[in-house]
Structure formats: structure tokens, C-alpha cells
Short mmCIF file of C-alpha atoms and ligand atoms in Angstrom, two decimals:
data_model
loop_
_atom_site.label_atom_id
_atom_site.label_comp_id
_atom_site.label_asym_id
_atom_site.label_seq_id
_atom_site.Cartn_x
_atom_site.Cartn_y
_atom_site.Cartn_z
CA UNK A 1 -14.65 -48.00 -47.45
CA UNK A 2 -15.69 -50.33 -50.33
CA UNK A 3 -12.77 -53.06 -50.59
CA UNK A 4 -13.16 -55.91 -52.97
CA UNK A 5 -9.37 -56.87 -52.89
CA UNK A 6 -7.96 -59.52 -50.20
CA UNK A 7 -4.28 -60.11 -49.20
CA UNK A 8 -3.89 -64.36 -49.77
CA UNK A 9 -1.37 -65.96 -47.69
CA UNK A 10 -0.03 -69.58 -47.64
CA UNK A 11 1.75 -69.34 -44.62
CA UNK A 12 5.13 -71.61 -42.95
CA UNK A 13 7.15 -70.24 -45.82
CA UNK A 14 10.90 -69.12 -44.79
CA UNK A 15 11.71 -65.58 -46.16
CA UNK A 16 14.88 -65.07 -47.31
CA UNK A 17 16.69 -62.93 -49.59
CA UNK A 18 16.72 -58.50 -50.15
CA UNK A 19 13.66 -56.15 -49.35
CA UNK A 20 14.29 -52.45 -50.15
CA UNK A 21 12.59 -49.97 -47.82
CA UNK A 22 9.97 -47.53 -48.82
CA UNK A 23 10.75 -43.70 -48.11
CA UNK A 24 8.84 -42.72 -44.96
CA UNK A 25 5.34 -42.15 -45.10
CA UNK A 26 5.28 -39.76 -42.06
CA UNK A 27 8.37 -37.44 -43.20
CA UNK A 28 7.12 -37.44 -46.95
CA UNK A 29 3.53 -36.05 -45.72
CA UNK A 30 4.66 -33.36 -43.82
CA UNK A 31 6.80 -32.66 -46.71
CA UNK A 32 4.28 -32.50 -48.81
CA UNK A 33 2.61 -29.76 -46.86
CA UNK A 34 5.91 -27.75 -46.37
CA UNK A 35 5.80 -27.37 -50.45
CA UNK A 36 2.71 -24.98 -49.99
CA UNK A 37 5.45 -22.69 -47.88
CA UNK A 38 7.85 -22.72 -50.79
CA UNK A 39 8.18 -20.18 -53.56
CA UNK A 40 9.78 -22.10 -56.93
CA UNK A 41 9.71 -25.25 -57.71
CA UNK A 42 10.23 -28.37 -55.22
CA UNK A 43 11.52 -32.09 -55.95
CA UNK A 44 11.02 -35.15 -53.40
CA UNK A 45 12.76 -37.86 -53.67
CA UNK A 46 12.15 -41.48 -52.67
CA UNK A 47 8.64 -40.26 -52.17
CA UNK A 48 6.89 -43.74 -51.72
CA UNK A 49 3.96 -44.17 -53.61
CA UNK A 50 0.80 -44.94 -51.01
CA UNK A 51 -2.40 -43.77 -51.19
CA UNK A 52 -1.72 -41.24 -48.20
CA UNK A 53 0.81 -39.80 -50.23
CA UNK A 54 -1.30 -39.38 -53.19
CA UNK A 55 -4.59 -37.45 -50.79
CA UNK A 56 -1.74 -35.21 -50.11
CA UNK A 57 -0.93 -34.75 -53.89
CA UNK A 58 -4.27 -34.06 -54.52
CA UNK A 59 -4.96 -32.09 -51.43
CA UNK A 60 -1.76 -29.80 -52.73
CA UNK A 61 -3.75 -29.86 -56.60
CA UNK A 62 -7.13 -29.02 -55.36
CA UNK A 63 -5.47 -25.76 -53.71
CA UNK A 64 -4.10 -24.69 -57.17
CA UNK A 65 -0.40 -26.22 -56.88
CA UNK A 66 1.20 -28.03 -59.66
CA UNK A 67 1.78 -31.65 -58.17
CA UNK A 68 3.40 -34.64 -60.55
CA UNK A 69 4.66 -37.76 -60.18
CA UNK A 70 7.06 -39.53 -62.31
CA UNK A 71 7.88 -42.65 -60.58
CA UNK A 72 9.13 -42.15 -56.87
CA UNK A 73 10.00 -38.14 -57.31
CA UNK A 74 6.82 -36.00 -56.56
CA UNK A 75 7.62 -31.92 -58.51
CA UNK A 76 5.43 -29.44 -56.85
CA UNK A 77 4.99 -25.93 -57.50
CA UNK A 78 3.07 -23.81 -55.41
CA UNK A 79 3.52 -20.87 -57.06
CA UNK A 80 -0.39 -20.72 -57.97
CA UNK A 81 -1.89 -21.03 -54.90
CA UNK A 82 -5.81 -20.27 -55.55
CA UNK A 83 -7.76 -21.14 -52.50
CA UNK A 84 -6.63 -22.05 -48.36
CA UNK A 85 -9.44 -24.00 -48.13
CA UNK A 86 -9.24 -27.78 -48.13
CA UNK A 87 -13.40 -29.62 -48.68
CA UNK A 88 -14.21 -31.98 -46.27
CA UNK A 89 -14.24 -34.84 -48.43
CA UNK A 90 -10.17 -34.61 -48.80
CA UNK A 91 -9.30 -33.81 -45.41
CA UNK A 92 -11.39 -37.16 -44.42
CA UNK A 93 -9.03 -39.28 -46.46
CA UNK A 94 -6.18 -39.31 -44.45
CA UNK A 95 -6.09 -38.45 -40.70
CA UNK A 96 -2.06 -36.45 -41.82
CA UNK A 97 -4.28 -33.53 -43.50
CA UNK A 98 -4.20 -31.64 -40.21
CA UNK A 99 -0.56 -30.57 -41.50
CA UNK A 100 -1.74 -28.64 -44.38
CA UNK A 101 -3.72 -26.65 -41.83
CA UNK A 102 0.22 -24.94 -40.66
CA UNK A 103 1.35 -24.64 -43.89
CA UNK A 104 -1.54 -22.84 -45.19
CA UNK A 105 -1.81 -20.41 -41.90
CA UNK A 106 2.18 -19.60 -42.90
CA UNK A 107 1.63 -19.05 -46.83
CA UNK A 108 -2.01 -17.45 -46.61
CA UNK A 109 -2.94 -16.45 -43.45
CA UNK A 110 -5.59 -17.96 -43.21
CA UNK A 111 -7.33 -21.43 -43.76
CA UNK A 112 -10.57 -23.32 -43.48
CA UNK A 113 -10.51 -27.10 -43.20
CA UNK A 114 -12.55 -30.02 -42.01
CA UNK A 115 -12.01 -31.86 -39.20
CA UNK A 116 -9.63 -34.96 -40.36
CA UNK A 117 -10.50 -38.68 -40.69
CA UNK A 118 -8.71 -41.28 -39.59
CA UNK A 119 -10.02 -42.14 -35.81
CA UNK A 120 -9.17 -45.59 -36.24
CA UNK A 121 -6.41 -46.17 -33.32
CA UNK A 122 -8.52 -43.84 -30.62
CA UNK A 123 -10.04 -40.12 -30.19
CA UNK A 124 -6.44 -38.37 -31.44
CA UNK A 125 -7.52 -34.86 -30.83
CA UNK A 126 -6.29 -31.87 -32.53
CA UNK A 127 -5.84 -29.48 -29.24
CA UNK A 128 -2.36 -29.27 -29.04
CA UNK A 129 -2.53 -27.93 -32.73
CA UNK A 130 -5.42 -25.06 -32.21
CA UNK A 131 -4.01 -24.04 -28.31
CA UNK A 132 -0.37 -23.34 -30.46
CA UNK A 133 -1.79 -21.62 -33.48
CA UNK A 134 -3.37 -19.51 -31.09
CA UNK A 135 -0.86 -18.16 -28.91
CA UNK A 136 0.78 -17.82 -32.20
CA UNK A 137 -2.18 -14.65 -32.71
CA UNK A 138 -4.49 -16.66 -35.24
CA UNK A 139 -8.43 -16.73 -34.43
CA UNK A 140 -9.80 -19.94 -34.74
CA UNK A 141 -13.57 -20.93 -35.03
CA UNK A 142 -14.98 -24.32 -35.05
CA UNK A 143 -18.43 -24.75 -36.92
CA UNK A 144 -20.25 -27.52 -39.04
CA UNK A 145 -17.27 -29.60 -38.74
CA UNK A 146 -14.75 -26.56 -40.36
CA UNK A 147 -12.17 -25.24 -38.41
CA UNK A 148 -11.83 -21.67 -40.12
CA UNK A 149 -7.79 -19.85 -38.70
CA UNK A 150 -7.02 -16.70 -39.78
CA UNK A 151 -3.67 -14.76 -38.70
CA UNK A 152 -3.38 -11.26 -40.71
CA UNK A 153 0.26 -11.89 -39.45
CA UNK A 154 1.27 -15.10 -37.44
CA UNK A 155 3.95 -14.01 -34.52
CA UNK A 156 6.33 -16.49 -33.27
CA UNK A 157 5.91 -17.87 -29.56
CA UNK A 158 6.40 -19.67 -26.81
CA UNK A 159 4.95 -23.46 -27.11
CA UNK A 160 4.42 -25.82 -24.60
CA UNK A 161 3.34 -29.56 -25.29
CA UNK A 162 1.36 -31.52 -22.32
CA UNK A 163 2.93 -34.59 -24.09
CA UNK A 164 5.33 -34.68 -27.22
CA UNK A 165 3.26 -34.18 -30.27
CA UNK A 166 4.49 -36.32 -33.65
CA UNK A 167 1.97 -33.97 -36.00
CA UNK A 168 1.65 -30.60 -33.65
CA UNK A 169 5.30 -30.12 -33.50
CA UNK A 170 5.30 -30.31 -37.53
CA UNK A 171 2.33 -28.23 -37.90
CA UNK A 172 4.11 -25.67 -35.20
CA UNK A 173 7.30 -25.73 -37.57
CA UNK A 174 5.54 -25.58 -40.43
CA UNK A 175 3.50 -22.45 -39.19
CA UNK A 176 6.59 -20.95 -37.73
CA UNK A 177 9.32 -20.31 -40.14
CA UNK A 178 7.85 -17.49 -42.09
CA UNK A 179 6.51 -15.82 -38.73
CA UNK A 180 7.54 -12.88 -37.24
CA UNK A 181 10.44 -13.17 -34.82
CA UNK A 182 10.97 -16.57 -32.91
CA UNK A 183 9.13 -19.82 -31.64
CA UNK A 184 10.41 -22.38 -29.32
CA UNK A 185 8.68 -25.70 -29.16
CA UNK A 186 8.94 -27.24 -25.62
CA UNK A 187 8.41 -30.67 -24.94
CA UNK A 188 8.84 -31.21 -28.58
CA UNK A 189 8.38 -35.01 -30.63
CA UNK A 190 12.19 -35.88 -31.07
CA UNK A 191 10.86 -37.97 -33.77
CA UNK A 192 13.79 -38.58 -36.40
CA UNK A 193 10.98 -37.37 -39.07
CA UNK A 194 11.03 -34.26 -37.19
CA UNK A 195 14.22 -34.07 -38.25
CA UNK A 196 13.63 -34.50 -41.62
CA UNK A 197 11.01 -31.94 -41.77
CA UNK A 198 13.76 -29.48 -39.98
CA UNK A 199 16.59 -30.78 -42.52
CA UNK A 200 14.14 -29.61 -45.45
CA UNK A 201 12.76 -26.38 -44.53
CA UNK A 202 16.59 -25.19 -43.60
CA UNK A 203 17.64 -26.73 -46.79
CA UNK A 204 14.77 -24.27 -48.48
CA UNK A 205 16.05 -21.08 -46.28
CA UNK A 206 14.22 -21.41 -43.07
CA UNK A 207 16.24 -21.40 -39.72
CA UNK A 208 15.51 -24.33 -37.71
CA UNK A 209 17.63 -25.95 -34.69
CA UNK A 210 17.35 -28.32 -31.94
CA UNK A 211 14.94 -31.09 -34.05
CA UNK A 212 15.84 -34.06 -32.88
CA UNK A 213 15.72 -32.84 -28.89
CA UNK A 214 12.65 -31.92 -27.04
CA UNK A 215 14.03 -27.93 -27.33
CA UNK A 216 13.03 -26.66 -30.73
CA UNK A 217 14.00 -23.22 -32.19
CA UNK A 218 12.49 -21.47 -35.41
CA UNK A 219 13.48 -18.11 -36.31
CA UNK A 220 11.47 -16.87 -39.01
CA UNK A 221 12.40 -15.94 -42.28
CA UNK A 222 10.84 -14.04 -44.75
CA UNK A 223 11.12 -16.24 -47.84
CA UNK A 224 11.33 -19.78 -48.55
CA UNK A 225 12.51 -21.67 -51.88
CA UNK A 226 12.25 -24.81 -53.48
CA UNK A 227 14.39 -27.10 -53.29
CA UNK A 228 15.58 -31.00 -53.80
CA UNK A 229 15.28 -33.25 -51.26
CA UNK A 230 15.41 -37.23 -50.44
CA UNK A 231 12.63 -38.32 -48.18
CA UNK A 232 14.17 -40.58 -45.05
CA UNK A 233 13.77 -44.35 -45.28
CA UNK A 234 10.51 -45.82 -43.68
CA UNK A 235 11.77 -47.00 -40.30
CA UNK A 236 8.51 -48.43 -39.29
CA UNK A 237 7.82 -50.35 -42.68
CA UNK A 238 11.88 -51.30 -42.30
CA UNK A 239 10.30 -52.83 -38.46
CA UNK A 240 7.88 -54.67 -40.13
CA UNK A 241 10.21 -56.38 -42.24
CA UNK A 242 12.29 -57.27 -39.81
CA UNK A 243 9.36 -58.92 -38.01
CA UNK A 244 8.04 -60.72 -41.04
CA UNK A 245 12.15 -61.88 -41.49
CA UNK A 246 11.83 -63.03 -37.62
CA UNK A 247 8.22 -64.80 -37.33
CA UNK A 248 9.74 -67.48 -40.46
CA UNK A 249 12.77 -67.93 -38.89
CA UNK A 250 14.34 -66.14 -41.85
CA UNK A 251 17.08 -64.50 -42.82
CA UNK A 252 16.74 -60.96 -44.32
CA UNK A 253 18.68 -58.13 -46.31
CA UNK A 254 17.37 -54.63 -46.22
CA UNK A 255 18.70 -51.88 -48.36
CA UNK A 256 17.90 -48.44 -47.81
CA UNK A 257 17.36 -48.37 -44.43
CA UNK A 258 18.39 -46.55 -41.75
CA UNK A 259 19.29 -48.70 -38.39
CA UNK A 260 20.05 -45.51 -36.35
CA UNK A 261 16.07 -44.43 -36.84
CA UNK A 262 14.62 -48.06 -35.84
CA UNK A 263 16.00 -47.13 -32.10
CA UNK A 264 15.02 -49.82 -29.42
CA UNK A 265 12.88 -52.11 -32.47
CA UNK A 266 16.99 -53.44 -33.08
CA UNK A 267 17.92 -54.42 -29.30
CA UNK A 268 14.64 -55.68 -28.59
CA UNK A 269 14.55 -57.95 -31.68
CA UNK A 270 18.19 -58.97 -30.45
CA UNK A 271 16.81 -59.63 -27.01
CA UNK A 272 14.51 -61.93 -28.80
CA UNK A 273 17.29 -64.24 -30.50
CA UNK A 274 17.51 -62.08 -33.98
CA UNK A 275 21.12 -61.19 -35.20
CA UNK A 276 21.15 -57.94 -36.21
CA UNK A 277 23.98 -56.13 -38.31
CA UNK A 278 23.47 -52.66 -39.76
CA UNK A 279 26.27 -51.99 -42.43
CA UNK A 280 26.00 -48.32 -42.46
CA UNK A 281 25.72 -48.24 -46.29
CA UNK A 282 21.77 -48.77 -45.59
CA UNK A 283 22.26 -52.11 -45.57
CA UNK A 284 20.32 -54.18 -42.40
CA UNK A 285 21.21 -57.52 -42.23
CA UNK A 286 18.41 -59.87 -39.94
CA UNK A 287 18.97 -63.13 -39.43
CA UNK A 288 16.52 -65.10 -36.98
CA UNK A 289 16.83 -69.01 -37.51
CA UNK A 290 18.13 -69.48 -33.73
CA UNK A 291 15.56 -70.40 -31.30
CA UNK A 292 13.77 -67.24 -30.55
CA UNK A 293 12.54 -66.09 -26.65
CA UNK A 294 9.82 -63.92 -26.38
CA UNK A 295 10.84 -60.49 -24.80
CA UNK A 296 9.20 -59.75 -20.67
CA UNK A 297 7.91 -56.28 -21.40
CA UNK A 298 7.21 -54.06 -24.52
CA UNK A 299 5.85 -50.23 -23.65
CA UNK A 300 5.48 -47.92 -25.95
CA UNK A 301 6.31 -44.30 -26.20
CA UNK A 302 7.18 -40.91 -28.03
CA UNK A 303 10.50 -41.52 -29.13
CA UNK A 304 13.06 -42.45 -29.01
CA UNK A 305 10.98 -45.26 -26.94
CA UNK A 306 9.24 -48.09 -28.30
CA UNK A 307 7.28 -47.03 -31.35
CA UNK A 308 3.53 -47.74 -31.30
CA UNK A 309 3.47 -47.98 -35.35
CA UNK A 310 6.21 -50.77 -34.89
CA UNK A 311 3.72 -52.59 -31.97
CA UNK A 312 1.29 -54.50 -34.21
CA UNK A 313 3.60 -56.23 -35.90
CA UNK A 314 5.97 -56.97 -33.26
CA UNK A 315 2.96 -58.30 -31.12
CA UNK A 316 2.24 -60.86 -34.41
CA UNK A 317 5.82 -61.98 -33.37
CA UNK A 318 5.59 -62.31 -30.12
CA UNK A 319 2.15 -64.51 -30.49
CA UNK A 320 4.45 -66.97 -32.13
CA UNK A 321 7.62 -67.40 -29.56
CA UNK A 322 7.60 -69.55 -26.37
CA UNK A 323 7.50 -67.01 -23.20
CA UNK A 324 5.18 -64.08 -21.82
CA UNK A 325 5.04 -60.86 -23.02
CA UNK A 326 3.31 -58.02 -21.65
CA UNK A 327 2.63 -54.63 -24.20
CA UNK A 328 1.82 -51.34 -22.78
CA UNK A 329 0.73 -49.14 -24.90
CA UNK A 330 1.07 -45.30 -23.69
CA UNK A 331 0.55 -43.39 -27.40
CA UNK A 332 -2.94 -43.92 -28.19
CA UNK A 333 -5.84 -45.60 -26.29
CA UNK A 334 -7.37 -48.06 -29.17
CA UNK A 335 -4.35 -49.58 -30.58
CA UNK A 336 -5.15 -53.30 -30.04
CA UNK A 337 -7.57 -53.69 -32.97
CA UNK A 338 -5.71 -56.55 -34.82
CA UNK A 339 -5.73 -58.40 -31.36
CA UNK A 340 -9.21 -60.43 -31.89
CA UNK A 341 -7.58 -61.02 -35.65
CA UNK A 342 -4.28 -62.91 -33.86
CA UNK A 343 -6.76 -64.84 -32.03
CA UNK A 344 -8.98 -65.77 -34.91
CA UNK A 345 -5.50 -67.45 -36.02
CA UNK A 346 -4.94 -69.39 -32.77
CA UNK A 347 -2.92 -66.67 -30.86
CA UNK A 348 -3.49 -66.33 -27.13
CA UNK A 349 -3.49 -63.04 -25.69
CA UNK A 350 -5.50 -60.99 -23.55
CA UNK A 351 -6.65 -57.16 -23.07
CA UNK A 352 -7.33 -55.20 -20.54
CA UNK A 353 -7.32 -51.57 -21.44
CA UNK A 354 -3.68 -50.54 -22.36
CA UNK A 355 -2.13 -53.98 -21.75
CA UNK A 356 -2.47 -56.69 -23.79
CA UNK A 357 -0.30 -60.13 -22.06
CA UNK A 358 0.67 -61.92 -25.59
CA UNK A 359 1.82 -66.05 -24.43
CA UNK A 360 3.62 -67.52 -27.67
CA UNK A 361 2.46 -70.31 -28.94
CA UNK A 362 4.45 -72.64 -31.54
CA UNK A 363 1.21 -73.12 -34.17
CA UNK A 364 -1.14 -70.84 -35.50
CA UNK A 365 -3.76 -71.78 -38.34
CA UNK A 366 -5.23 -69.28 -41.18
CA UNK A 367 -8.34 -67.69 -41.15
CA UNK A 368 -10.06 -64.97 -42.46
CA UNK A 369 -9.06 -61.87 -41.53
CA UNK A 370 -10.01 -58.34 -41.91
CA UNK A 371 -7.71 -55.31 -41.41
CA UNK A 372 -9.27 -52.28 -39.22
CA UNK A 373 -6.03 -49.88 -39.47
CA UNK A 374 -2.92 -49.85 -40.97
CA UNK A 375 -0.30 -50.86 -38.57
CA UNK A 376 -2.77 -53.77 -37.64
CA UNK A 377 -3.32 -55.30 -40.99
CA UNK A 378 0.88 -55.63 -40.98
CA UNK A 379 0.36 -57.49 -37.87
CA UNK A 380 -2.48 -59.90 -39.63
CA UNK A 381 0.37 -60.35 -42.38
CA UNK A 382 3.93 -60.58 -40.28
CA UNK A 383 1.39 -63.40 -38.56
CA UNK A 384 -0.18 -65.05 -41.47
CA UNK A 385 3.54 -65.74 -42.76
CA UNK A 386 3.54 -67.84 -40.01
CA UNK A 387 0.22 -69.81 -39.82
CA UNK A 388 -0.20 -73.11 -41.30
CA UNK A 389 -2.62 -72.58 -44.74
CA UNK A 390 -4.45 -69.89 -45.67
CA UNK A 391 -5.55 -66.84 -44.36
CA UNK A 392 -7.49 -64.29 -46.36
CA UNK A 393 -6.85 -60.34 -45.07
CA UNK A 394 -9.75 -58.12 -46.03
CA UNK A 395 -10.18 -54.38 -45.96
CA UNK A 396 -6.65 -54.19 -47.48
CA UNK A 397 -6.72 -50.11 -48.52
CA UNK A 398 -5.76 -49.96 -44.64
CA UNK A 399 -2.23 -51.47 -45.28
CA UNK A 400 -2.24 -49.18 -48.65
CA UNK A 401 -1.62 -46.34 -46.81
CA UNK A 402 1.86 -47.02 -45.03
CA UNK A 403 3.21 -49.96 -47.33
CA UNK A 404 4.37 -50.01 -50.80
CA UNK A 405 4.19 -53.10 -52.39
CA UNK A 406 4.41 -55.28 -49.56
CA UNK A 407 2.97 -58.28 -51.23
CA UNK A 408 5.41 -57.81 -54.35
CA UNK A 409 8.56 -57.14 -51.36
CA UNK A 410 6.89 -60.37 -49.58
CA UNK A 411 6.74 -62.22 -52.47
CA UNK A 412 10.40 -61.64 -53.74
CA UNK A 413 11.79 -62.80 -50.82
CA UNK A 414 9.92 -65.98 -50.67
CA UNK A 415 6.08 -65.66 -49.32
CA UNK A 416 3.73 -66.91 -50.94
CA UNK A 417 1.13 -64.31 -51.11
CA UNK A 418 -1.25 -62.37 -53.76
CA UNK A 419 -3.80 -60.26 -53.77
CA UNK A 420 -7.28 -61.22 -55.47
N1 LIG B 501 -2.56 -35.70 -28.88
C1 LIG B 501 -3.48 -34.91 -28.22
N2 LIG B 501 -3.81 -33.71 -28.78
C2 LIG B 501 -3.26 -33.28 -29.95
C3 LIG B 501 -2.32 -34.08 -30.61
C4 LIG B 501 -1.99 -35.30 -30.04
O1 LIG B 501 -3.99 -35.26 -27.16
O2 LIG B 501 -3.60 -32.17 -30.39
C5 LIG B 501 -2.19 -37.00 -28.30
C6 LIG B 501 -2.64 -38.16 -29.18
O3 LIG B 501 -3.99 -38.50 -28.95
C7 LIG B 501 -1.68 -39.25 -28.77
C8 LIG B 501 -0.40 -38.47 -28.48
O4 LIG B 501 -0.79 -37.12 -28.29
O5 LIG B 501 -2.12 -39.86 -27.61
C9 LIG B 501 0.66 -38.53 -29.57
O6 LIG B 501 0.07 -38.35 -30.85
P1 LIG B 501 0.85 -37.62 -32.03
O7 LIG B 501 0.26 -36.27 -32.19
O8 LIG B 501 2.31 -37.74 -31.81
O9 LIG B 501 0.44 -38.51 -33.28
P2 LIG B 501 0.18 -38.02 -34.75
O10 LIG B 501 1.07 -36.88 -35.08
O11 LIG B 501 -1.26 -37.89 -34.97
C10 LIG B 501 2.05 -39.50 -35.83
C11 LIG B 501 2.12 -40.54 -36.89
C12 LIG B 501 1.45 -41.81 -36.39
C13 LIG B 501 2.19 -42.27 -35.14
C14 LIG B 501 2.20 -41.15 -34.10
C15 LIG B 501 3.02 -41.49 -32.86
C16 LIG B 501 2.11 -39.28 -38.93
C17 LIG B 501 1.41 -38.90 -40.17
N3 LIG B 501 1.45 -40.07 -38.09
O12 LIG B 501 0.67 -39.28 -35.56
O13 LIG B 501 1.59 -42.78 -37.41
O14 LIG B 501 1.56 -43.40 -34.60
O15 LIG B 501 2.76 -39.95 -34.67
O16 LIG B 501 4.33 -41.80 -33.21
O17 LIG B 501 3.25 -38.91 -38.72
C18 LIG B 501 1.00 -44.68 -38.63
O18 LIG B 501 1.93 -44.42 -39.42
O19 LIG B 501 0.39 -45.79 -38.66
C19 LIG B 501 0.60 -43.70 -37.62
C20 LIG B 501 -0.57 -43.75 -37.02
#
């Protein structure tokens, strides 16, 4: 990627004062996708405005839908559905295109698509996807890079995940509710975006239940219709926050946010010293000017564990409290890229394969920077807040992708940071 733009941070600033959280990247994708299921038209709300989000708009144009924007409420009709094939030039803009390939397989029956981008945090194979689509009756070949499905009629089935899948137990959904007869997902993601997906495609007819638990139920349904729905707040983004509040000793509002869906990020930022109030309005208050303790162990896992897109930036933190903290990360085998990035800044920590031993230290200094994935350049920023002077971030269409804003949210509150 060609990236002229860098993130500019004068860091030892203390944030304080309101952020409002993003809708959720990863339920607003998948949502996206579901629209292709849907006859009439559909409205999403608090659709945040990344550049993921808009490859999926023009994923959903490119295969004759009507998709607009008007601020943060994405109107898509797929009434006019031309083609079920997706060119390998959009699929390799976001790795999240893999969910069209459900959706189409339920609407057409049929679909040819490219192998998706985005191998930036490890391998992140598509098995668990083909295996289900294919005890589900479609054929599947794999050649020049196209995966080509075709199902005259997709049957629902018995599906069994070696390990909860985030994106297979969408695409399984999404493939499912206009199937014949039923499919039950086991070892299903319990993902509170599942949810979301689930809450949408009943509120548009289909028949969905157990999302939320590893047992998931779709009994298919013969028609599906638009409807109007709010996308969930961005828990993650909402994590990062909270960890940029933290690593300035700050003291932080957020509105529209959801505590329930940030799961063990609240105790564990508690455990380090942060007070934490949720109002249940949306409202989470953070306030961390008490002498913070780094936490013993952080492992990550499918949820409701730990959440490996909340990891970066808590590891940023961690770098900069006194104590010892030892990450595990179980989800995916490359997600330590922004560690030699911490260290350009002074941080000490160490890697050996899916532990990384983080030892706080009370300065770190800016540098330059580049971002090699999302989730890691909000690490490079949580931790340039921090750092005494400057550091430049480069490579910033990484941090595009899952945050809206975040230099504008930053700067409201009290960073000082731009973009040049
Ligand atoms: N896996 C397989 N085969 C498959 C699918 C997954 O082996 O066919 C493995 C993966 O390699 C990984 C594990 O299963 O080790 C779990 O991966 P999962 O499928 O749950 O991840 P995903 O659906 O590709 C989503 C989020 C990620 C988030 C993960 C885990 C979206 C669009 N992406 O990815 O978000 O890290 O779940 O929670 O929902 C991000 O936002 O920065 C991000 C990477």
C-alpha cells in the first residue's frame, strides 16, 4: 500500500474529557453482507465510516446492489443483483470479504470469489468456511486463486467447529437461513457480534436462536426483508480508548458504548488500578490517575475471554506500568507485530512464539514508527500518548480500517496529535 500520510504525536499529554464510540466494525461487515440476503430495501445505522466498511459498500455495488451513504446510515437495496462473482482486486481489500461468499451461496446459489487479503496477523485459513458449505451440499473448486461454490439448493446441516470461528459461524448463518430445513452450529463464536448478526437477520424474518452460546440454531425460511437496524457499539475501539484514557493517567467519558460487550477488558483494567463505572445509558466512565500495577497474566481467547483485537493496545499499557506481565496469545499465531515498534520507543519486552513477557517501564521516548496491522498501529498510538516528544506512525490506512476518527476523538479530549 502507497501511504504518504503519518499519525504526529507529542506525547505526556493527560486525556481527559468525552469520546463517543464508533459502531462496530466487525457486526457492521457482516451486516453488510446479510443485505445481499434481503429482498426490499435495508437501513444501517451507526454504520461507522472506515475504509473496510466502504470495500464492503463497493463490494455490495460492484454485484449490482444499490449502496448509499448519507452520513453514518448505509441504504442498500439488493433487489438488482447482476452477478455472484466478486474480482479479485475487491476481495483483496479487506480480509472480512470471505462473508459475502455465504450470503451470495444463500441469494444465488452460487458464487466465485478470490481468495481474501488481509494475512497480516498469521495464515487465517478459510477451512472451517469451505468444510461447512460443503456438508451444506455446495461443490466447491479452488483454481487460479478463485474459489468457485455452487449449491442448486443449499440444505441445512449439522456443523462442527475444531475451534470457535468469529467469521465461519457468520458465513454459516448467513448461508443458512434461506436453506432448506435446519442447521446447528456447534462449537459456535459466542461473539456478542454474533449476536448482532442473529438480532438482524430475525429482525428481517429469519429464525435464529442460541447466538450468543456455543449451540446455534437456524431454521430456514423462505424469504427475507429489509429492514432498519442500529449496528452495536465498537467494543474493541471502546478498549482502546480506555487504554489511551489509562496510559496518561487520564480520566475518560465514553458515550455509546456498551460495558457488557468489553467482558474481561473492564476487570482487568480494574485489576490494573483503573476505576471503572458503566452507567448503563452507554455511558463508561474511566478514570486512571491512581498509581497503576501492571496485571501477572493476559491470554487471549474466543470469547467471552480476553480479546486478541483488544491485546495490542493493552500491551502499549502494560509497557508503561511498574510490574511483569506475561501475554499469551491463543487466536492467531503473528499477532506481536507492533512489538519491535514498543521497543523502538524504549519499551522492554520479549517474544518467544505466542508469549511476549512485557516489564513496565516509567519513560518511553518517540520515534518513528510504522503500523503493520490495524490493532497494532492502536498500540503505536495508546503508546505514543505516553512517550516523551514525538513519534511519527507511518502506514496509517492500517488504523483506517477499524477506527473512525481517532486522531479527531484523540484530539478532543486533549492529545496532541495530527496527521500530515
Ligand atoms: N481459523 C481456521 N480456519 C478457518 C477460520 C478460522 O483455522 O476457516 C482459525 C484462525 O486462524 C484463528 C481462529 O480460527 O486462529 C479464530 O479466527 P476467526 O475465524 O474467529 O477470526 P476471523 O473471523 O477471521 C474475526 C475478526 C477479527 C478478530 C477475530 C477473533 C471480523 C471481521 N474480524 O476474524 O478482527 O481478531 O474474529 O476475534 O470480525 C480486527 O478487528 O482487527 C480483527 C482482526
Amino acid at each position: 500500500m502507497s501511504e504518504q500520510r503519518k499519525l504526529v504525536i507529542k506525547g505526556g499529554r493527560r486525556i481527559e474529557g468525552e469520546i463517543s464510540v464508533q459502531g462496530a466494525k466487525n457486526s457492521a461487515l457482516p451486516l453488510l453482507a446479510a443485505a445481499v440476503l434481503l429482498k426490499g430495501q435495508t437501513e444501517l445505522y451507526n454504520c461507522p465510516g472506515l475504509s473496510d466498511c466502504d470495500a464492503a459498500c463497493r463490494i455490495l455495488s460492484a454485484l449490482g446492489c444499490s449502496c448509499k451513504r448519507e452520513g453514518s446510515v448505509v441504504c442498500i437495496d439488493a433487489s438488482a443483483i447482476g452477478t455472484s462473482e466478486v474480482s479479485e482486486k475487491l476481495m483483496r481489500e479487506m480480509r472480512s470479504s470471505i462473508i459475502f461468499m455465504g450470503a451470495l451461496l444463500g441469494r444465488c446459489g452460487q458464487c466465485r470469489l478470490s481468495f481474501p487479503g488481509g494475512c497480516e496477523i498469521g495464515s487465517r485459513p478459510i477451512d472451517f468456511h469451505l468444510d461447512a458449505f460443503r456438508k451444506m451440499g455446495a461443490k466447491i473448486r479452488e483454481e487460479h486463486g478463485y474459489i468457485a461454490c455452487r449449491a442448486a439448493k443449499l440444505k441445512g446441516a449439522e456443523i462442527s467447529f475444531p475451534v470457535p470461528s468469529v467469521g465461519a459461524t457468520e458465513n454459516v448463518m448467513l448461508a443458512a437461513v434461506l436453506a432448506e430445513g435446519n442447521t446447528t452450529i456447534h462449537n459456535a463464536a459466542r461473539e456478542p457480534e454474533i449476536c448482532d448478526l442473529a438480532g438482524f437477520l430475525n429482525r428481517c424474518g429469519a429464525r435464529i436462536s442460541g447466538a450468543g452460546t456455543g449451540t446455534v440454531h437456524i431454521e430456514g425460511v423462505k424469504r427475507l426483508d429489509g429492514c432498519r437496524y442500529t449496528v452495536m457499539p465498537d467494543r474493541i475501539a471502546a478498549a482502546t480508548y480506555l487504554c489511551c484514557g489509562a496510559i496518561t493517567r487520564g480520566e475518560l467519558l465514553l458515550t455509546h458504548a456498551d460495558i457488557a460487550s468489553l467482558g474481561p477488558v473492564v476487570p482487568v483494567l480494574e485489576q490494573i488500578g483503573c476505576s471503572i463505572y458503566g452507567f448503563g445509558n452507554g455511558n463508561v466512565y474511566l478514570n486512571a490517575q491512581r498509581a497503576l500495577k501492571a496485571p501477572a497474566q493476559i491470554r487471549t481467547a474466543p470469547y467471552p475471554g480476553f480479546p486478541t483485537d483488544a491485546q495490542p493496545p493493552l500491551m502499549a499499557l502494560c509497557a508503561a506500568i511498574p510490574g511483569t506481565t506475561m501475554f499469551v496469545e491463543t487466536v492467531f499465531e503473528n499477532r506481536y507485530r507492533h512489538v519491535s515498534e514498543l521497543i523502538r520507543l524504549g519499551a522492554h519486552i520479549k517474544v518467544e512464539g505466542r508469549v511476549a513477557v512485557v516489564e513496565g517501564v516509567n519513560r518511553l521516548t518517540g520515534a518513528e514508527l510504522e503500523a503493520g496491522d490495524l490493532r497494532g498501529g492502536a498500540a503505536m498510538i495508546t503508546a505514543a500518548l505516553f512517550a516523551e516528544g514525538t513519534t511519527k506512525i507511518g502506514k496509517i490506512c492500517y488504523i483506517d480500517r477499524g477506527y473512525e476518527n481517532i486522531e479527531g476523538l484523540l484530539k478532543g479530549v486533549g492529545a496532541d496529535i495530527r496527521i500530515v
